[in-house]
Amino acid sequence: MQQYIIGNWKMNGTKVEAKKLAASFLKRIQEATRPLPHVILCPSYPYLSTVVEVLKGTVIQVGAQDVHPEKAGSFTGDVSVTQLVDVGCMYVLVGHSERRRHHFETSHLIRRKIEASIQGGLRPVLCIGETAEERKSGKALHIIANQLLSDLPETFNTHQIMIAYEPLWAIGTGEVPTGEQIEEVMGLIKHELASRMGGGALVPTLYGGSVTAQNAAAILELAHIDGLLVGGASLKLEDFWQIINASTR
Ligand code: 13P
């Protein structure tokens, strides 16, 4: 499977910067002489159309950072699957730990968002991960298994979803799990998905949390890694380009 490199720009940048960054990545990718992974950029809502405009008809896809589960209605400040598809999004991050923490998102809500996304033709990237305390007390695998159980819908196809493992203690901290720790969690995710459905192990499993131009290659070489979800480093042209270039398939 071709790897996936997703840039989560979070709440950063201006319209001019978004346009420039998207155009610069595109230029690098078009000039590349080696096979590259799937590349997806997730700008904030106001810049989705701008970035889609720059990338339209190219190999780089666009994703949103969140979505509301209802089709339409009185939900001030929210954005629906239909609207995201309408502006040209193909992917959406769901259940990011920053949404769970700052917006008190529950597994029930996350599952509804995933169901709505799949139904509406958006591919959700479910983000899961344990806290530092949970890791220290030996509960990491248990937490991950529980999140998969409670956040995922009953049925879906392998090509309709992706899973990103983002330990909370690694996000924006510069701390990164060891290759062994990542593989242990990824192996569990693959195993859980395979036991739920035929071909479950083919659901792409990504790692996220303090990925840099320096550590990307070592992570991308791990057996169960199908890609990376990159925050801070995806806002820097050279760094993100090196991360894309570190892909192994
Ligand atoms: P950083 O790469 O900045 O640690 O962020 C990771 C993340 O939250 C991506 O969704």
PDB file of C-alpha atoms and ligand atoms in Angstrom:
ATOM      1  CA  MET A   1       0.000   0.000   0.000  1.00  0.00           C
ATOM      2  CA  GLN A   2       1.217   3.500  -0.870  1.00  0.00           C
ATOM      3  CA  GLN A   3       1.859   5.451   2.346  1.00  0.00           C
ATOM      4  CA  TYR A   4      -0.152   8.523   3.367  1.00  0.00           C
ATOM      5  CA  ILE A   5       1.414  11.756   4.605  1.00  0.00           C
ATOM      6  CA  ILE A   6      -1.161  14.109   6.082  1.00  0.00           C
ATOM      7  CA  GLY A   7      -0.397  17.696   7.087  1.00  0.00           C
ATOM      8  CA  ASN A   8      -2.654  18.995   9.858  1.00  0.00           C
ATOM      9  CA  TRP A   9      -2.185  22.759   9.834  1.00  0.00           C
ATOM     10  CA  LYS A  10      -4.441  23.191  12.884  1.00  0.00           C
ATOM     11  CA  MET A  11      -5.434  26.847  13.582  1.00  0.00           C
ATOM     12  CA  ASN A  12      -2.465  28.414  11.835  1.00  0.00           C
ATOM     13  CA  GLY A  13      -1.705  30.750   8.977  1.00  0.00           C
ATOM     14  CA  THR A  14      -3.418  33.292   6.798  1.00  0.00           C
ATOM     15  CA  LYS A  15      -5.038  32.950   3.392  1.00  0.00           C
ATOM     16  CA  VAL A  16      -1.899  34.190   1.663  1.00  0.00           C
ATOM     17  CA  GLU A  17       0.281  31.756   3.615  1.00  0.00           C
ATOM     18  CA  ALA A  18      -2.051  28.805   2.969  1.00  0.00           C
ATOM     19  CA  LYS A  19      -2.030  29.493  -0.736  1.00  0.00           C
ATOM     20  CA  LYS A  20       1.737  29.877  -0.856  1.00  0.00           C
ATOM     21  CA  LEU A  21       2.438  26.736   1.178  1.00  0.00           C
ATOM     22  CA  ALA A  22       0.056  24.576  -0.868  1.00  0.00           C
ATOM     23  CA  ALA A  23       1.531  25.885  -4.128  1.00  0.00           C
ATOM     24  CA  SER A  24       5.096  25.282  -2.884  1.00  0.00           C
ATOM     25  CA  PHE A  25       4.363  21.646  -1.888  1.00  0.00           C
ATOM     26  CA  LEU A  26       2.699  21.098  -5.228  1.00  0.00           C
ATOM     27  CA  LYS A  27       5.728  22.422  -7.099  1.00  0.00           C
ATOM     28  CA  ARG A  28       8.058  20.086  -5.184  1.00  0.00           C
ATOM     29  CA  ILE A  29       5.809  17.107  -5.816  1.00  0.00           C
ATOM     30  CA  GLN A  30       5.482  17.861  -9.503  1.00  0.00           C
ATOM     31  CA  GLU A  31       9.265  18.086  -9.814  1.00  0.00           C
ATOM     32  CA  ALA A  32       9.855  14.813  -7.941  1.00  0.00           C
ATOM     33  CA  THR A  33      11.664  12.061  -9.773  1.00  0.00           C
ATOM     34  CA  ARG A  34      10.736   9.191  -7.447  1.00  0.00           C
ATOM     35  CA  PRO A  35       7.343   7.631  -6.619  1.00  0.00           C
ATOM     36  CA  LEU A  36       5.695   9.550  -3.784  1.00  0.00           C
ATOM     37  CA  PRO A  37       3.110   8.701  -1.111  1.00  0.00           C
ATOM     38  CA  HIS A  38      -0.433  10.084  -0.986  1.00  0.00           C
ATOM     39  CA  VAL A  39      -0.237  13.657   0.309  1.00  0.00           C
ATOM     40  CA  ILE A  40      -3.201  15.300   2.041  1.00  0.00           C
ATOM     41  CA  LEU A  41      -3.325  18.837   3.431  1.00  0.00           C
ATOM     42  CA  CYS A  42      -5.784  19.844   6.165  1.00  0.00           C
ATOM     43  CA  PRO A  43      -6.032  23.655   6.457  1.00  0.00           C
ATOM     44  CA  SER A  44      -8.543  25.410   8.706  1.00  0.00           C
ATOM     45  CA  TYR A  45     -12.099  25.827   7.426  1.00  0.00           C
ATOM     46  CA  PRO A  46     -11.756  29.360   5.976  1.00  0.00           C
ATOM     47  CA  TYR A  47      -8.884  28.295   3.719  1.00  0.00           C
ATOM     48  CA  LEU A  48     -10.245  24.983   2.430  1.00  0.00           C
ATOM     49  CA  SER A  49     -11.537  26.506  -0.818  1.00  0.00           C
ATOM     50  CA  THR A  50      -8.316  28.460  -1.338  1.00  0.00           C
ATOM     51  CA  VAL A  51      -6.179  25.334  -0.966  1.00  0.00           C
ATOM     52  CA  VAL A  52      -8.568  23.236  -3.104  1.00  0.00           C
ATOM     53  CA  GLU A  53      -8.312  25.879  -5.806  1.00  0.00           C
ATOM     54  CA  VAL A  54      -4.499  25.646  -5.817  1.00  0.00           C
ATOM     55  CA  LEU A  55      -4.480  21.820  -5.810  1.00  0.00           C
ATOM     56  CA  LYS A  56      -7.455  21.070  -8.046  1.00  0.00           C
ATOM     57  CA  GLY A  57      -6.755  18.240 -10.493  1.00  0.00           C
ATOM     58  CA  THR A  58      -3.375  17.415  -8.869  1.00  0.00           C
ATOM     59  CA  VAL A  59      -2.195  14.462  -6.773  1.00  0.00           C
ATOM     60  CA  ILE A  60      -2.465  16.374  -3.471  1.00  0.00           C
ATOM     61  CA  GLN A  61      -5.838  15.978  -1.751  1.00  0.00           C
ATOM     62  CA  VAL A  62      -7.497  18.235   0.802  1.00  0.00           C
ATOM     63  CA  GLY A  63      -9.028  17.317   4.150  1.00  0.00           C
ATOM     64  CA  ALA A  64     -10.869  19.163   6.921  1.00  0.00           C
ATOM     65  CA  GLN A  65      -9.942  19.094  10.601  1.00  0.00           C
ATOM     66  CA  ASP A  66     -13.427  18.335  11.922  1.00  0.00           C
ATOM     67  CA  VAL A  67     -17.065  17.897  10.853  1.00  0.00           C
ATOM     68  CA  HIS A  68     -20.576  17.920  12.342  1.00  0.00           C
ATOM     69  CA  PRO A  69     -22.563  14.654  12.200  1.00  0.00           C
ATOM     70  CA  GLU A  70     -25.878  16.219  11.096  1.00  0.00           C
ATOM     71  CA  LYS A  71     -26.640  16.862   7.426  1.00  0.00           C
ATOM     72  CA  ALA A  72     -27.849  20.461   7.945  1.00  0.00           C
ATOM     73  CA  GLY A  73     -29.695  22.620  10.439  1.00  0.00           C
ATOM     74  CA  SER A  74     -29.373  25.012  13.343  1.00  0.00           C
ATOM     75  CA  PHE A  75     -25.816  24.261  14.439  1.00  0.00           C
ATOM     76  CA  THR A  76     -24.126  27.635  14.660  1.00  0.00           C
ATOM     77  CA  GLY A  77     -20.431  27.504  13.912  1.00  0.00           C
ATOM     78  CA  ASP A  78     -20.494  23.933  12.625  1.00  0.00           C
ATOM     79  CA  VAL A  79     -19.808  22.528   9.155  1.00  0.00           C
ATOM     80  CA  SER A  80     -21.461  19.470   7.570  1.00  0.00           C
ATOM     81  CA  VAL A  81     -20.094  16.612   5.482  1.00  0.00           C
ATOM     82  CA  THR A  82     -22.104  17.867   2.500  1.00  0.00           C
ATOM     83  CA  GLN A  83     -20.502  21.290   2.782  1.00  0.00           C
ATOM     84  CA  LEU A  84     -16.992  19.845   3.029  1.00  0.00           C
ATOM     85  CA  VAL A  85     -17.561  17.640  -0.002  1.00  0.00           C
ATOM     86  CA  ASP A  86     -19.077  20.629  -1.787  1.00  0.00           C
ATOM     87  CA  VAL A  87     -15.876  22.668  -1.412  1.00  0.00           C
ATOM     88  CA  GLY A  88     -13.715  19.767  -2.600  1.00  0.00           C
ATOM     89  CA  CYS A  89     -12.609  17.930   0.557  1.00  0.00           C
ATOM     90  CA  MET A  90     -12.020  14.193   0.368  1.00  0.00           C
ATOM     91  CA  TYR A  91     -10.811  13.544   3.922  1.00  0.00           C
ATOM     92  CA  VAL A  92     -11.636  14.681   7.439  1.00  0.00           C
ATOM     93  CA  LEU A  93      -9.852  14.270  10.767  1.00  0.00           C
ATOM     94  CA  VAL A  94     -12.206  12.931  13.438  1.00  0.00           C
ATOM     95  CA  GLY A  95     -11.662  12.598  17.178  1.00  0.00           C
ATOM     96  CA  HIS A  96      -8.367  14.496  17.293  1.00  0.00           C
ATOM     97  CA  SER A  97      -7.244  14.691  20.924  1.00  0.00           C
ATOM     98  CA  GLU A  98      -7.423  18.493  20.768  1.00  0.00           C
ATOM     99  CA  ARG A  99     -11.144  18.179  19.882  1.00  0.00           C
ATOM    100  CA  ARG A 100     -11.684  15.604  22.614  1.00  0.00           C
ATOM    101  CA  ARG A 101      -9.910  17.790  25.161  1.00  0.00           C
ATOM    102  CA  HIS A 102     -11.001  21.327  24.274  1.00  0.00           C
ATOM    103  CA  HIS A 103     -14.461  20.501  22.941  1.00  0.00           C
ATOM    104  CA  PHE A 104     -15.288  17.571  25.199  1.00  0.00           C
ATOM    105  CA  GLU A 105     -15.999  15.255  22.275  1.00  0.00           C
ATOM    106  CA  THR A 106     -17.261  11.848  23.329  1.00  0.00           C
ATOM    107  CA  SER A 107     -16.882   8.487  21.611  1.00  0.00           C
ATOM    108  CA  HIS A 108     -20.583   8.576  20.806  1.00  0.00           C
ATOM    109  CA  LEU A 109     -20.204  11.865  18.934  1.00  0.00           C
ATOM    110  CA  ILE A 110     -17.020  10.700  17.219  1.00  0.00           C
ATOM    111  CA  ARG A 111     -18.720   7.551  15.991  1.00  0.00           C
ATOM    112  CA  ARG A 112     -21.603   9.606  14.582  1.00  0.00           C
ATOM    113  CA  LYS A 113     -19.139  11.885  12.795  1.00  0.00           C
ATOM    114  CA  ILE A 114     -17.432   8.858  11.260  1.00  0.00           C
ATOM    115  CA  GLU A 115     -20.735   7.354  10.159  1.00  0.00           C
ATOM    116  CA  ALA A 116     -21.889  10.649   8.636  1.00  0.00           C
ATOM    117  CA  SER A 117     -18.558  11.117   6.847  1.00  0.00           C
ATOM    118  CA  ILE A 118     -18.579   7.647   5.313  1.00  0.00           C
ATOM    119  CA  GLN A 119     -22.201   8.020   4.286  1.00  0.00           C
ATOM    120  CA  GLY A 120     -21.525  11.402   2.691  1.00  0.00           C
ATOM    121  CA  GLY A 121     -18.428  10.317   0.793  1.00  0.00           C
ATOM    122  CA  LEU A 122     -15.681  11.786   2.993  1.00  0.00           C
ATOM    123  CA  ARG A 123     -12.923   9.504   4.259  1.00  0.00           C
ATOM    124  CA  PRO A 124     -12.499   9.979   8.021  1.00  0.00           C
ATOM    125  CA  VAL A 125      -9.135   9.667   9.744  1.00  0.00           C
ATOM    126  CA  LEU A 126      -9.956   8.498  13.266  1.00  0.00           C
ATOM    127  CA  CYS A 127      -7.389   9.813  15.752  1.00  0.00           C
ATOM    128  CA  ILE A 128      -6.781   7.798  18.908  1.00  0.00           C
ATOM    129  CA  GLY A 129      -4.090   7.711  21.583  1.00  0.00           C
ATOM    130  CA  GLU A 130      -3.321   7.434  25.270  1.00  0.00           C
ATOM    131  CA  THR A 131      -2.266  10.091  27.807  1.00  0.00           C
ATOM    132  CA  ALA A 132       1.127  10.087  29.527  1.00  0.00           C
ATOM    133  CA  GLU A 133      -0.470   8.746  32.711  1.00  0.00           C
ATOM    134  CA  GLU A 134      -2.188   5.918  30.885  1.00  0.00           C
ATOM    135  CA  ARG A 135       1.109   4.972  29.252  1.00  0.00           C
ATOM    136  CA  LYS A 136       2.980   5.108  32.569  1.00  0.00           C
ATOM    137  CA  SER A 137       0.445   2.914  34.301  1.00  0.00           C
ATOM    138  CA  GLY A 138       0.669   0.271  31.570  1.00  0.00           C
ATOM    139  CA  LYS A 139      -2.815   0.919  30.196  1.00  0.00           C
ATOM    140  CA  ALA A 140      -1.914   2.187  26.712  1.00  0.00           C
ATOM    141  CA  LEU A 141      -2.956  -0.911  24.766  1.00  0.00           C
ATOM    142  CA  HIS A 142      -6.157  -1.252  26.758  1.00  0.00           C
ATOM    143  CA  ILE A 143      -7.072   2.395  26.028  1.00  0.00           C
ATOM    144  CA  ILE A 144      -6.364   2.008  22.314  1.00  0.00           C
ATOM    145  CA  ALA A 145      -8.453  -1.174  22.061  1.00  0.00           C
ATOM    146  CA  ASN A 146     -11.319   0.552  23.903  1.00  0.00           C
ATOM    147  CA  GLN A 147     -11.176   3.621  21.670  1.00  0.00           C
ATOM    148  CA  LEU A 148     -11.363   1.430  18.574  1.00  0.00           C
ATOM    149  CA  LEU A 149     -14.322  -0.409  20.020  1.00  0.00           C
ATOM    150  CA  SER A 150     -16.265   2.679  21.044  1.00  0.00           C
ATOM    151  CA  ASP A 151     -15.339   5.113  18.231  1.00  0.00           C
ATOM    152  CA  LEU A 152     -15.680   2.898  15.152  1.00  0.00           C
ATOM    153  CA  PRO A 153     -19.044   2.165  13.541  1.00  0.00           C
ATOM    154  CA  GLU A 154     -20.295  -1.427  13.250  1.00  0.00           C
ATOM    155  CA  THR A 155     -19.568  -1.733   9.562  1.00  0.00           C
ATOM    156  CA  PHE A 156     -17.320   0.004   7.054  1.00  0.00           C
ATOM    157  CA  ASN A 157     -15.043  -0.940   4.197  1.00  0.00           C
ATOM    158  CA  THR A 158     -11.273  -0.854   4.410  1.00  0.00           C
ATOM    159  CA  HIS A 159     -10.962   1.970   1.883  1.00  0.00           C
ATOM    160  CA  GLN A 160     -13.495   4.180   3.717  1.00  0.00           C
ATOM    161  CA  ILE A 161     -11.464   4.979   6.816  1.00  0.00           C
ATOM    162  CA  MET A 162      -7.962   5.466   8.243  1.00  0.00           C
ATOM    163  CA  ILE A 163      -6.657   5.282  11.812  1.00  0.00           C
ATOM    164  CA  ALA A 164      -4.054   7.665  13.230  1.00  0.00           C
ATOM    165  CA  TYR A 165      -2.311   6.718  16.461  1.00  0.00           C
ATOM    166  CA  GLU A 166      -1.361   9.956  18.202  1.00  0.00           C
ATOM    167  CA  PRO A 167      -0.225   9.526  21.809  1.00  0.00           C
ATOM    168  CA  LEU A 168      -1.243  12.713  23.630  1.00  0.00           C
ATOM    169  CA  TRP A 169       2.145  13.002  25.307  1.00  0.00           C
ATOM    170  CA  ALA A 170       3.852  13.114  21.903  1.00  0.00           C
ATOM    171  CA  ILE A 171       1.741  15.853  20.319  1.00  0.00           C
ATOM    172  CA  GLY A 172       3.701  19.099  20.084  1.00  0.00           C
ATOM    173  CA  THR A 173       6.129  18.017  22.819  1.00  0.00           C
ATOM    174  CA  GLY A 174       9.145  16.757  20.887  1.00  0.00           C
ATOM    175  CA  GLU A 175       8.754  13.425  22.658  1.00  0.00           C
ATOM    176  CA  VAL A 176       8.310  10.436  20.365  1.00  0.00           C
ATOM    177  CA  PRO A 177       7.566   6.816  21.304  1.00  0.00           C
ATOM    178  CA  THR A 178      10.222   4.250  20.475  1.00  0.00           C
ATOM    179  CA  GLY A 179       9.836   2.216  17.292  1.00  0.00           C
ATOM    180  CA  GLU A 180       8.936  -0.734  19.504  1.00  0.00           C
ATOM    181  CA  GLN A 181       6.178   1.207  21.257  1.00  0.00           C
ATOM    182  CA  ILE A 182       4.744   2.411  17.947  1.00  0.00           C
ATOM    183  CA  GLU A 183       4.841  -1.082  16.460  1.00  0.00           C
ATOM    184  CA  GLU A 184       3.172  -2.578  19.524  1.00  0.00           C
ATOM    185  CA  VAL A 185       0.209  -0.196  19.183  1.00  0.00           C
ATOM    186  CA  MET A 186       0.052  -0.449  15.390  1.00  0.00           C
ATOM    187  CA  GLY A 187       0.134  -4.249  15.631  1.00  0.00           C
ATOM    188  CA  LEU A 188      -2.765  -4.123  18.067  1.00  0.00           C
ATOM    189  CA  ILE A 189      -4.778  -1.825  15.785  1.00  0.00           C
ATOM    190  CA  LYS A 190      -4.154  -4.081  12.766  1.00  0.00           C
ATOM    191  CA  HIS A 191      -5.073  -7.145  14.832  1.00  0.00           C
ATOM    192  CA  GLU A 192      -8.293  -5.571  16.170  1.00  0.00           C
ATOM    193  CA  LEU A 193      -9.352  -4.470  12.697  1.00  0.00           C
ATOM    194  CA  ALA A 194      -8.513  -7.851  11.158  1.00  0.00           C
ATOM    195  CA  SER A 195     -10.587  -9.656  13.777  1.00  0.00           C
ATOM    196  CA  ARG A 196     -13.554  -7.348  13.102  1.00  0.00           C
ATOM    197  CA  MET A 197     -13.673  -7.633   9.340  1.00  0.00           C
ATOM    198  CA  GLY A 198     -12.159  -9.345   6.331  1.00  0.00           C
ATOM    199  CA  GLY A 199      -9.279  -7.249   5.037  1.00  0.00           C
ATOM    200  CA  GLY A 200      -9.259  -5.169   8.244  1.00  0.00           C
ATOM    201  CA  ALA A 201      -5.476  -5.088   8.294  1.00  0.00           C
ATOM    202  CA  LEU A 202      -5.627  -3.126   5.035  1.00  0.00           C
ATOM    203  CA  VAL A 203      -7.095  -0.081   6.801  1.00  0.00           C
ATOM    204  CA  PRO A 204      -4.194   2.412   6.677  1.00  0.00           C
ATOM    205  CA  THR A 205      -2.632   2.994  10.114  1.00  0.00           C
ATOM    206  CA  LEU A 206      -0.741   6.264  10.591  1.00  0.00           C
ATOM    207  CA  TYR A 207       1.454   7.611  13.361  1.00  0.00           C
ATOM    208  CA  GLY A 208       1.279  11.219  14.594  1.00  0.00           C
ATOM    209  CA  GLY A 209       3.019  13.226  17.342  1.00  0.00           C
ATOM    210  CA  SER A 210       6.222  15.305  17.024  1.00  0.00           C
ATOM    211  CA  VAL A 211       7.083  13.921  13.597  1.00  0.00           C
ATOM    212  CA  THR A 212      10.038  15.860  12.182  1.00  0.00           C
ATOM    213  CA  ALA A 213      12.224  15.833   9.096  1.00  0.00           C
ATOM    214  CA  GLN A 214      14.802  14.075  11.288  1.00  0.00           C
ATOM    215  CA  ASN A 215      12.706  11.215  12.718  1.00  0.00           C
ATOM    216  CA  ALA A 216      10.257  10.577   9.840  1.00  0.00           C
ATOM    217  CA  ALA A 217      12.392   8.049   7.962  1.00  0.00           C
ATOM    218  CA  ALA A 218      12.846   5.772  10.981  1.00  0.00           C
ATOM    219  CA  ILE A 219       9.094   5.782  11.691  1.00  0.00           C
ATOM    220  CA  LEU A 220       8.113   5.232   8.072  1.00  0.00           C
ATOM    221  CA  GLU A 221      10.332   2.159   7.925  1.00  0.00           C
ATOM    222  CA  LEU A 222       8.347   0.378  10.639  1.00  0.00           C
ATOM    223  CA  ALA A 223       6.413  -2.615   9.342  1.00  0.00           C
ATOM    224  CA  HIS A 224       2.904  -1.549  10.351  1.00  0.00           C
ATOM    225  CA  ILE A 225       3.211   2.131   9.457  1.00  0.00           C
ATOM    226  CA  ASP A 226       1.116   3.191   6.497  1.00  0.00           C
ATOM    227  CA  GLY A 227       1.807   6.887   6.914  1.00  0.00           C
ATOM    228  CA  LEU A 228       2.162   9.920   9.158  1.00  0.00           C
ATOM    229  CA  LEU A 229      -0.117  12.636  10.521  1.00  0.00           C
ATOM    230  CA  VAL A 230       2.085  15.700  10.863  1.00  0.00           C
ATOM    231  CA  GLY A 231       1.290  18.883  12.796  1.00  0.00           C
ATOM    232  CA  GLY A 232       3.950  21.572  13.276  1.00  0.00           C
ATOM    233  CA  ALA A 233       6.400  20.274  10.667  1.00  0.00           C
ATOM    234  CA  SER A 234       3.710  20.363   7.959  1.00  0.00           C
ATOM    235  CA  LEU A 235       3.762  24.163   8.123  1.00  0.00           C
ATOM    236  CA  LYS A 236       7.387  24.288   7.013  1.00  0.00           C
ATOM    237  CA  LEU A 237       8.119  23.704   3.337  1.00  0.00           C
ATOM    238  CA  GLU A 238      11.543  22.067   3.682  1.00  0.00           C
ATOM    239  CA  ASP A 239      10.600  19.910   6.677  1.00  0.00           C
ATOM    240  CA  PHE A 240       7.355  18.605   5.229  1.00  0.00           C
ATOM    241  CA  TRP A 241       9.019  17.954   1.900  1.00  0.00           C
ATOM    242  CA  GLN A 242      11.709  15.879   3.614  1.00  0.00           C
ATOM    243  CA  ILE A 243       9.010  13.945   5.483  1.00  0.00           C
ATOM    244  CA  ILE A 244       7.170  13.226   2.220  1.00  0.00           C
ATOM    245  CA  ASN A 245      10.468  12.182   0.670  1.00  0.00           C
ATOM    246  CA  ALA A 246      11.188   9.788   3.547  1.00  0.00           C
ATOM    247  CA  SER A 247       8.245   7.578   2.570  1.00  0.00           C
ATOM    248  CA  THR A 248       9.229   4.023   1.791  1.00  0.00           C
ATOM    249  CA  ARG A 249       6.290   3.094  -0.468  1.00  0.00           C
TER     250      ARG A 249
HETATM  251  P1  13P B   1       2.748  17.738  16.040  1.00  0.00           P
HETATM  252  O1  13P B   1       3.294  17.057  14.809  1.00  0.00           O
HETATM  253  O2  13P B   1       2.889  19.227  16.007  1.00  0.00           O
HETATM  254  O3  13P B   1       3.234  17.092  17.291  1.00  0.00           O
HETATM  255  O4  13P B   1       1.160  17.501  15.997  1.00  0.00           O
HETATM  256  C1  13P B   1       0.678  16.221  15.796  1.00  0.00           C
HETATM  257  C2  13P B   1      -0.768  16.290  15.540  1.00  0.00           C
HETATM  258  O5  13P B   1      -1.553  16.582  16.426  1.00  0.00           O
HETATM  259  C3  13P B   1      -1.236  16.029  14.176  1.00  0.00           C
HETATM  260  O6  13P B   1      -2.617  15.851  14.128  1.00  0.00           O
END
